[in-house]
Amino acid sequence: MKDNIMSVEKFTDAEKCLIYGDTYSNVYNEIIVSEDITSNEMKNVLKGNYVEVLENDLFLDLYNEFEHLNKSNFSSNIVKHISDFLHLNPLKNNTIFTFGVACYQLFLQANWTGPLVSKLDLKSWGPSTAVIESLVNDLDCVSRKVLYPELLVFSYAVFSNDQINIFTRFWWQIRMLSTLQSLLNELSNDIKNMFELAFKKMENTVLETDEEALFRIEQCKIYLSHYGNITKATNCLNTAMNLLGLEHSLVGAMGKRTKFQVKELAQLTLNVNSHKEENNTNLLTSHECCDLPKDCVLDDENRLPDIKFSNESAGKFPKLNSLQQAAILNTLVMEQKCRPKDDLQFEELQPYIRCLVSQQSVWSIHVSTLLQRSLLERDSRRSVERAMQQIECLVSSLEVTSPLNVDRLYLFHCSFVSPSWQLKAYLGNIMLSIGAIQSALDWFLALDMWEECVACYNTQGHRHKAAEILKNELKSSNLTVAKHILILCLLGDATDDISLYEEAWKISDYRSSRAQKHLAFYYYTRKEYKESIDHFKNSLKINSLQETLWFRLGFACMVEERWSEAAEAYRRYCDIENDCFEAWNNLAKCYIKNGQKSRAYYALKEAVKCNYESWMVWDNLMVVSVDCGCFEEAIKCYHRLLDLKSKHIDLEVLRILVQAVRNNVKDENDRPASEHRKCLLQLFGRLTSQVQNDGEIWKLYAHLEEAVPKPTKETADKVLHHLQCAHRFTTQGNKWTQEKNSCLFVSRLSLELAEAYISCSNKTENHDQKKRFLSSAKIMLVSVVSQIEKEKDLMESADIREEFEKLKNNLNEIKLQLSAEV
């Protein structure tokens, strides 16, 4: 049982049918034929007769009254207006809610799914899309191609109204907010806050298994499409998968991909298993939609339209119910967002697409799948033609009358169907990518996509034309405040006229995040970072969800060495986009500059999660780990660096680690460093097998072997061996005598090696072996002393003379011991 449950009541059958949108279930049929259970308005909504619902006199009266409400704080005024009406007419609760659903569904039909809306005669409330732009405080503009924007505004007033005590209201509000956000160019703080409140309300509502699965998939889609929050999306999708009893995995199967391929190779396919038993009364198992958009076949002289598997069953998929298809679709999109955009990504996503295309049952999922495939194929020379043809087919499908609108809207909120004007914009982007700039420009002009138009003109080298078309647009009589600000900012970009940004800021009543953003980038692109910082901050103060601006602000502050501000900027960026290793790495640098090494350590831990293959991030983490006393982590980092680079030498880190073990200092968990000696010995063993000729590494290896409470003969032998290697590699070529520091190193190393020889001599009882150890020490010291004596310049140094005297004294002692052994 969940805590703080708002209600233990379940949704009514009518509410379920509205939420599910399925017209094929027995429950739906019972509601439609009943005479006393459901109102005519509800039945018409279920049937998809939205226009008939909106011809109701009560709706028209309320709709027309909205036009006369005060446009300042419009979103609150329309909600209050509905509240006042319901306070006087409490029995109209269900009717008003039904009006809201009808308005919202009709808005989706007109702009997303089709077929074209006819016979709808509603009075406009103002210029173009100003009514939608007035719902949020961010002054963000909406495409002029949006049809019947007043419908969305009316549904906003209904679904945001606490006077309506219907359990599914919050669910419909979440759907409406997702649609509203998709119309805006930037993420809205207002909408995000409303999402969070609505999600909390839904968490406190008891849902049946399929209801919760449906809600979790819709929630996953919101996190993916608006916020790119992979972690939350994954949690929602995993919950839905468990509820649906669905498991899937990519597997290999032998097959052919090309027409002339002789030898079969392993090809990826999707293995799908469903553990959920079919239920005939389930609203989500029997949906079958006919007249789906055509799946355009790949026509290539070399590639087969589809993989031909040797085992035909490998290319076939089980029949999935509607929600299971929606879950697979969301998995496809999530995998696409998680993985780098390369050929391997394309191959790994194809099995999901083949599985969904084979289902042929849900219009919104089928269209989403074909669109996702087209967007993946548009960058390939061999498949770009099919991508264009497929998108053109999807655009055409919106204009035909079949299938019915309710069939198209079924599971719409689990899918990734794009609005009609966006589909056309995709065609323009494909034309731009293949070099058909003028054709792309014609599309963008027709769609009023001014930013894309400016990009096309800039590509053609016609910045003056971009400025000209924007100036003409400023003269338009149908110009909203948000659109006015956008055009001024784009014109400023085209002409480098800073006064246009300032004008946009002024007409926005000093609350346009866009105007401040363009001002910030004006200075940023000219490397005037100090001037850009305040404008970045002003823009982010208005809209804190602009992840790119947080990143740029962080960089600008780093250049200006404002480390605390840079850290705050990168921290905020990582809160929004937590899988960018550059941001985590830069955040760690800011922490280090502020003396916060422990925070830098955790930031770098996140960085390596985001990019496991970057040796530079691992190197940074290793250095910070050592500084923080995380010796075990530092050793792991060094191993990873050897995996990535084969050879990596960081003597400073190795010295610190060996010194920590020798002095038995405490690590970050208050454990003695001697506990890490075994792991460090393994690291040195691996390192010396790859880098054999570095004398200092061998010397440190010897010190590590020596760091035991009670050295044994075996220990002494290992120390001697490592010091011998160190001495041999350091003294090769006699170049060590040409520089003071190397001479000092060899002198001190020779003393250590002599001590090791003596130690081994003392630990053996064999007389001949003792003499061999001492003789070797003598020969080594004689060689070093004689070479130093030859260098008169070196002998002028007091440090060298001091070490030279130690060597001679040590040599004399060994000669005496040898004499005693005779």
Coordinates of C-alpha atoms in Angstrom, one line a residue, residues 252-642:
G252 CA 22.9 -13.0 -33.3
A253 CA 21.6 -15.2 -36.1
M254 CA 23.2 -16.2 -39.4
G255 CA 21.9 -14.5 -42.5
K256 CA 22.6 -12.4 -45.6
R257 CA 22.3 -8.7 -46.0
T258 CA 23.2 -8.1 -49.6
K259 CA 21.8 -9.5 -52.9
F260 CA 25.1 -11.0 -54.0
Q261 CA 26.3 -12.2 -50.6
V262 CA 27.5 -15.9 -50.7
K263 CA 28.7 -16.5 -47.2
E264 CA 26.3 -16.0 -44.3
L265 CA 27.4 -13.8 -41.5
A266 CA 26.0 -13.2 -38.0
Q267 CA 23.3 -10.6 -38.0
L268 CA 21.5 -8.9 -35.1
T269 CA 17.9 -9.6 -34.3
L270 CA 15.6 -9.1 -31.4
N271 CA 14.6 -11.9 -29.1
V272 CA 11.2 -10.9 -27.4
N273 CA 9.5 -12.9 -24.7
S274 CA 6.2 -12.1 -23.1
H275 CA 5.3 -13.8 -19.7
K276 CA 1.9 -12.1 -19.4
E277 CA -1.2 -14.2 -20.2
E278 CA -3.7 -12.8 -22.6
N279 CA -6.9 -11.5 -21.1
N280 CA -9.9 -11.2 -23.4
T281 CA -11.4 -8.3 -21.3
N282 CA -8.1 -6.4 -21.3
L283 CA -8.5 -3.1 -23.1
L284 CA -5.0 -3.4 -24.5
T285 CA -4.8 -6.7 -26.3
S286 CA -7.2 -6.7 -29.2
H287 CA -6.6 -3.5 -31.0
E288 CA -6.2 -3.9 -34.8
C289 CA -6.0 -0.9 -37.0
C290 CA -6.3 -1.1 -40.8
D291 CA -5.2 1.3 -43.5
L292 CA -1.8 2.0 -41.9
P293 CA 0.7 4.3 -43.8
K294 CA 2.7 2.4 -46.4
D295 CA 6.0 0.9 -45.4
C296 CA 8.3 2.0 -48.2
V297 CA 10.6 -0.8 -49.4
L298 CA 14.3 -0.1 -49.7
D299 CA 15.2 -0.1 -53.4
D300 CA 18.9 -0.6 -53.6
E301 CA 21.1 -2.3 -56.2
N302 CA 23.1 -4.1 -53.6
R303 CA 21.3 -4.3 -50.2
L304 CA 18.3 -6.6 -49.6
P305 CA 15.1 -4.9 -48.4
D306 CA 15.5 -6.9 -45.2
I307 CA 17.9 -9.4 -43.8
K308 CA 17.5 -12.9 -45.1
F309 CA 18.1 -15.3 -42.1
S310 CA 19.1 -18.9 -42.7
N311 CA 16.6 -19.8 -40.0
E312 CA 13.4 -18.0 -41.0
S313 CA 12.2 -18.0 -37.4
A314 CA 15.0 -15.6 -36.5
G315 CA 13.4 -12.9 -38.6
K316 CA 9.9 -13.4 -37.1
F317 CA 8.6 -11.8 -34.0
P318 CA 5.8 -12.8 -31.6
K319 CA 2.5 -10.9 -31.7
L320 CA 2.7 -8.2 -29.0
N321 CA -0.2 -6.4 -27.4
S322 CA -0.5 -2.7 -27.8
L323 CA 1.3 -1.7 -24.6
Q324 CA 4.2 -4.1 -25.3
Q325 CA 4.7 -2.5 -28.7
A326 CA 4.7 0.9 -27.0
A327 CA 7.4 -0.3 -24.5
I328 CA 9.6 -1.6 -27.4
L329 CA 9.2 1.7 -29.2
N330 CA 10.3 3.7 -26.1
T331 CA 13.2 1.2 -25.8
L332 CA 14.2 2.0 -29.4
V333 CA 14.2 5.8 -28.7
M334 CA 16.1 5.4 -25.4
E335 CA 18.7 3.3 -27.0
Q336 CA 19.1 5.9 -29.7
K337 CA 19.6 8.6 -27.2
C338 CA 22.0 6.6 -25.1
R339 CA 24.4 5.5 -27.8
P340 CA 26.8 7.5 -29.9
K341 CA 25.6 8.3 -33.4
D342 CA 27.6 5.8 -35.6
D343 CA 27.2 2.8 -37.8
L344 CA 27.1 0.5 -34.8
Q345 CA 24.2 2.4 -33.3
F346 CA 22.3 2.0 -36.6
E347 CA 22.8 -1.7 -36.6
E348 CA 21.7 -2.1 -33.0
L349 CA 18.5 -0.2 -33.5
Q350 CA 17.4 -2.0 -36.7
P351 CA 16.1 -5.1 -34.8
Y352 CA 13.7 -3.0 -32.8
I353 CA 12.4 -1.3 -35.9
R354 CA 11.9 -4.6 -37.7
C355 CA 10.0 -6.0 -34.7
L356 CA 7.7 -3.0 -34.5
V357 CA 7.1 -2.7 -38.3
S358 CA 6.1 -6.4 -38.3
Q359 CA 3.2 -5.8 -35.8
Q360 CA 1.0 -3.7 -38.1
S361 CA -1.7 -3.0 -35.5
V362 CA -1.4 0.5 -33.8
W363 CA -1.4 3.6 -36.0
S364 CA 0.6 5.9 -33.7
I365 CA 3.3 3.2 -33.0
H366 CA 3.6 2.3 -36.7
V367 CA 4.0 5.9 -37.8
S368 CA 6.5 6.6 -35.0
T369 CA 8.6 3.6 -36.0
L370 CA 8.6 4.5 -39.7
L371 CA 9.6 8.1 -38.8
Q372 CA 12.4 6.9 -36.4
R373 CA 13.7 4.7 -39.2
S374 CA 13.7 7.6 -41.7
L375 CA 15.5 9.8 -39.3
L376 CA 18.2 7.2 -38.9
E377 CA 18.5 6.5 -42.6
R378 CA 18.6 10.1 -43.8
D379 CA 22.4 10.3 -43.1
S380 CA 23.1 7.3 -45.3
R381 CA 23.7 7.7 -49.0
R382 CA 22.1 4.4 -49.8
S383 CA 19.0 4.9 -47.8
V384 CA 18.3 8.7 -47.9
E385 CA 16.0 8.3 -50.9
R386 CA 13.8 5.8 -48.9
A387 CA 13.9 8.2 -45.9
M388 CA 12.5 11.1 -48.0
Q389 CA 9.9 8.8 -49.7
Q390 CA 8.8 7.5 -46.3
I391 CA 8.3 10.9 -44.7
E392 CA 6.4 12.1 -47.8
C393 CA 4.1 9.1 -47.4
L394 CA 3.6 9.9 -43.7
V395 CA 2.7 13.5 -44.6
S396 CA 0.2 12.3 -47.2
S397 CA -1.4 9.9 -44.7
L398 CA -2.5 12.8 -42.5
E399 CA -4.8 14.0 -45.3
V400 CA -6.7 10.8 -46.0
T401 CA -9.9 9.9 -44.1
S402 CA -9.0 6.4 -43.1
P403 CA -8.3 5.2 -40.5
L404 CA -10.6 7.0 -38.0
N405 CA -9.3 9.7 -35.7
V406 CA -9.8 7.5 -32.6
D407 CA -7.7 4.8 -34.1
R408 CA -4.9 7.3 -34.8
L409 CA -5.1 8.7 -31.3
Y410 CA -4.9 5.3 -29.6
L411 CA -1.7 5.2 -27.5
F412 CA -0.6 8.5 -29.1
H413 CA 0.9 9.6 -25.8
C414 CA 3.2 6.6 -25.7
S415 CA 4.5 7.3 -29.2
F416 CA 6.7 9.8 -30.9
V417 CA 4.5 11.1 -33.7
S418 CA 5.6 14.5 -34.9
P419 CA 3.2 17.4 -35.8
S420 CA 2.4 17.8 -39.4
W421 CA 4.6 20.9 -39.9
Q422 CA 7.6 19.1 -38.2
L423 CA 7.3 16.2 -40.7
K424 CA 7.6 18.7 -43.5
A425 CA 10.6 20.3 -41.7
Y426 CA 12.3 16.9 -41.7
L427 CA 12.0 16.8 -45.5
G428 CA 13.6 20.3 -45.6
N429 CA 16.5 19.1 -43.3
I430 CA 17.1 16.0 -45.6
M431 CA 17.3 18.3 -48.6
L432 CA 19.7 20.5 -46.8
S433 CA 21.9 17.5 -45.9
I434 CA 22.1 16.4 -49.5
G435 CA 23.0 19.8 -50.8
A436 CA 19.6 20.8 -52.2
I437 CA 19.8 24.1 -50.3
Q438 CA 17.3 26.1 -52.4
S439 CA 14.7 23.3 -52.1
A440 CA 15.2 23.2 -48.3
L441 CA 14.9 26.9 -48.2
D442 CA 11.6 26.8 -50.0
W443 CA 10.3 24.3 -47.4
F444 CA 11.5 26.4 -44.4
L445 CA 10.0 29.6 -45.9
A446 CA 6.6 27.9 -46.3
L447 CA 6.8 26.7 -42.7
D448 CA 7.9 30.1 -41.3
M449 CA 11.0 28.4 -39.8
W450 CA 13.1 31.5 -39.7
E451 CA 16.1 30.1 -37.9
E452 CA 16.5 27.4 -40.5
C453 CA 16.0 30.0 -43.3
V454 CA 18.8 32.1 -41.9
A455 CA 21.1 29.0 -41.8
C456 CA 20.3 28.3 -45.5
Y457 CA 21.1 31.8 -46.5
N458 CA 24.3 31.8 -44.5
T459 CA 25.3 28.5 -46.2
Q460 CA 24.7 30.1 -49.6
G461 CA 26.7 33.2 -48.5
H462 CA 23.6 35.4 -48.7
R463 CA 23.4 36.9 -45.2
H464 CA 21.9 40.1 -46.7
K465 CA 18.9 38.0 -48.0
A466 CA 18.4 36.6 -44.5
A467 CA 18.3 40.1 -43.1
E468 CA 15.9 41.2 -45.8
I469 CA 13.4 38.4 -45.2
L470 CA 13.5 39.0 -41.5
K471 CA 12.9 42.7 -41.9
N472 CA 9.9 42.0 -44.1
E473 CA 8.6 39.6 -41.4
L474 CA 8.8 42.4 -38.8
K475 CA 6.2 44.4 -40.9
S476 CA 3.7 41.5 -40.6
S477 CA 0.4 42.5 -39.0
N478 CA 0.1 39.1 -37.4
L479 CA 3.1 39.3 -35.1
T480 CA 3.0 38.1 -31.5
V481 CA 5.4 39.5 -28.9
A482 CA 7.3 36.2 -28.7
K483 CA 7.6 36.1 -32.5
H484 CA 8.7 39.8 -32.6
I485 CA 11.5 39.0 -30.1
L486 CA 12.6 35.9 -32.1
I487 CA 12.8 37.9 -35.4
L488 CA 14.7 40.7 -33.8
C489 CA 17.2 38.3 -32.3
L490 CA 17.7 36.5 -35.6
L491 CA 18.0 39.8 -37.4
G492 CA 20.7 40.7 -34.9
D493 CA 22.5 37.5 -35.7
A494 CA 22.3 38.2 -39.4
T495 CA 23.5 41.8 -39.2
D496 CA 25.7 41.7 -36.0
D497 CA 23.6 44.7 -34.7
I498 CA 23.7 44.5 -30.9
S499 CA 21.0 47.2 -30.7
L500 CA 18.4 44.7 -32.0
Y501 CA 19.0 42.3 -29.1
E502 CA 18.6 45.3 -26.7
E503 CA 15.3 46.3 -28.5
A504 CA 14.1 42.7 -28.1
W505 CA 15.0 42.8 -24.4
K506 CA 13.1 46.1 -24.0
I507 CA 9.8 45.0 -25.8
S508 CA 9.8 41.9 -23.7
D509 CA 9.5 44.1 -20.6
Y510 CA 12.9 42.7 -19.6
R511 CA 11.8 39.1 -19.2
S512 CA 12.9 37.4 -22.5
S513 CA 15.5 34.7 -21.9
R514 CA 16.1 34.5 -25.7
A515 CA 17.1 38.2 -25.9
Q516 CA 19.7 37.8 -23.2
K517 CA 20.9 34.5 -24.7
H518 CA 21.6 36.1 -28.0
L519 CA 23.4 39.0 -26.3
A520 CA 25.5 36.5 -24.4
F521 CA 26.4 34.6 -27.5
Y522 CA 27.2 37.8 -29.3
Y523 CA 30.0 38.4 -26.8
Y524 CA 30.9 34.7 -26.4
T525 CA 31.6 34.1 -30.1
R526 CA 33.9 37.1 -30.0
K527 CA 35.8 35.6 -27.0
E528 CA 34.7 38.6 -24.9
Y529 CA 33.9 36.2 -22.1
K530 CA 33.7 38.7 -19.3
E531 CA 30.9 40.6 -21.0
S532 CA 29.0 37.5 -21.9
I533 CA 28.8 36.2 -18.3
D534 CA 26.2 38.6 -17.0
H535 CA 23.9 38.0 -20.0
F536 CA 24.2 34.3 -19.6
K537 CA 23.2 34.7 -16.0
N538 CA 20.2 36.9 -16.8
S539 CA 18.9 34.4 -19.4
L540 CA 19.3 31.5 -17.0
K541 CA 17.6 33.4 -14.2
I542 CA 14.5 33.6 -16.4
N543 CA 14.8 30.1 -17.8
S544 CA 17.1 27.8 -15.9
L545 CA 16.5 24.8 -18.2
Q546 CA 18.8 26.0 -21.0
E547 CA 21.5 23.3 -20.6
T548 CA 23.7 24.7 -23.4
L549 CA 23.9 28.1 -21.7
W550 CA 25.0 26.5 -18.4
F551 CA 27.8 24.8 -20.2
R552 CA 28.9 28.0 -22.0
L553 CA 28.6 30.0 -18.8
G554 CA 30.9 27.5 -17.0
F555 CA 33.5 27.8 -19.8
A556 CA 33.4 31.6 -19.8
C557 CA 33.8 31.7 -16.0
M558 CA 36.7 29.2 -16.3
V559 CA 38.5 31.5 -18.8
E560 CA 38.0 34.4 -16.4
E561 CA 39.2 32.2 -13.5
R562 CA 36.0 32.7 -11.6
W563 CA 36.1 29.2 -10.3
S564 CA 33.2 29.2 -7.8
E565 CA 30.8 30.6 -10.5
A566 CA 32.2 28.1 -13.1
A567 CA 31.6 25.2 -10.6
E568 CA 28.0 26.3 -10.0
A569 CA 27.4 26.5 -13.8
Y570 CA 28.8 23.1 -14.5
R571 CA 26.9 21.6 -11.5
R572 CA 23.6 23.0 -12.8
Y573 CA 24.4 21.7 -16.3
C574 CA 25.1 18.2 -14.9
D575 CA 21.8 18.3 -13.1
I576 CA 20.1 18.6 -16.4
E577 CA 22.5 16.6 -18.6
N578 CA 24.3 14.1 -16.5
D579 CA 26.0 12.0 -19.1
C580 CA 28.5 14.6 -20.5
F581 CA 32.0 13.7 -19.4
E582 CA 33.4 17.1 -20.5
A583 CA 31.1 18.9 -18.0
W584 CA 32.0 16.6 -15.1
N585 CA 35.7 16.9 -16.0
N586 CA 35.5 20.7 -16.1
L587 CA 33.5 20.7 -12.8
A588 CA 36.3 18.6 -11.2
K589 CA 38.9 21.2 -12.4
C590 CA 36.8 24.0 -10.9
Y591 CA 36.6 22.1 -7.6
I592 CA 40.4 21.5 -7.6
K593 CA 41.0 25.2 -8.2
N594 CA 38.8 26.0 -5.2
G595 CA 40.7 23.5 -3.1
Q596 CA 37.7 21.0 -2.9
K597 CA 39.5 17.9 -3.9
S598 CA 37.0 15.5 -2.4
R599 CA 34.2 17.0 -4.5
A600 CA 36.5 16.9 -7.6
Y601 CA 37.0 13.1 -6.9
Y602 CA 33.3 12.4 -7.1
A603 CA 32.8 14.6 -10.1
L604 CA 35.5 12.7 -12.0
K605 CA 33.9 9.4 -10.9
E606 CA 30.8 10.6 -12.8
A607 CA 33.0 11.6 -15.7
V608 CA 34.4 8.1 -16.2
K609 CA 30.9 6.7 -16.2
C610 CA 30.0 8.9 -19.1
N611 CA 33.2 8.2 -21.1
Y612 CA 34.9 5.0 -20.1
E613 CA 37.4 5.2 -23.0
S614 CA 38.9 8.6 -22.3
W615 CA 42.4 8.1 -20.8
M616 CA 42.6 11.8 -19.9
V617 CA 39.6 11.5 -17.6
W618 CA 41.1 8.4 -16.0
D619 CA 44.4 10.2 -15.5
N620 CA 42.7 13.1 -13.8
L621 CA 40.7 10.7 -11.6
M622 CA 43.9 8.9 -10.6
V623 CA 45.7 12.1 -9.6
V624 CA 42.8 13.4 -7.6
S625 CA 42.3 9.9 -6.0
V626 CA 45.9 10.0 -4.7
D627 CA 45.4 13.5 -3.4
C628 CA 42.3 12.4 -1.5
G629 CA 43.9 9.3 -0.1
C630 CA 41.7 7.0 -2.3
F631 CA 44.7 4.6 -2.9
E632 CA 42.6 1.7 -4.0
E633 CA 40.8 3.8 -6.6
A634 CA 44.1 5.3 -7.8
I635 CA 45.5 1.7 -8.4
K636 CA 42.3 0.8 -10.4
C637 CA 42.7 4.0 -12.5
Y638 CA 46.3 3.1 -13.3
H639 CA 45.2 -0.4 -14.5
R640 CA 42.6 1.2 -16.7
L641 CA 45.1 3.6 -18.1
L642 CA 47.3 0.6 -19.0

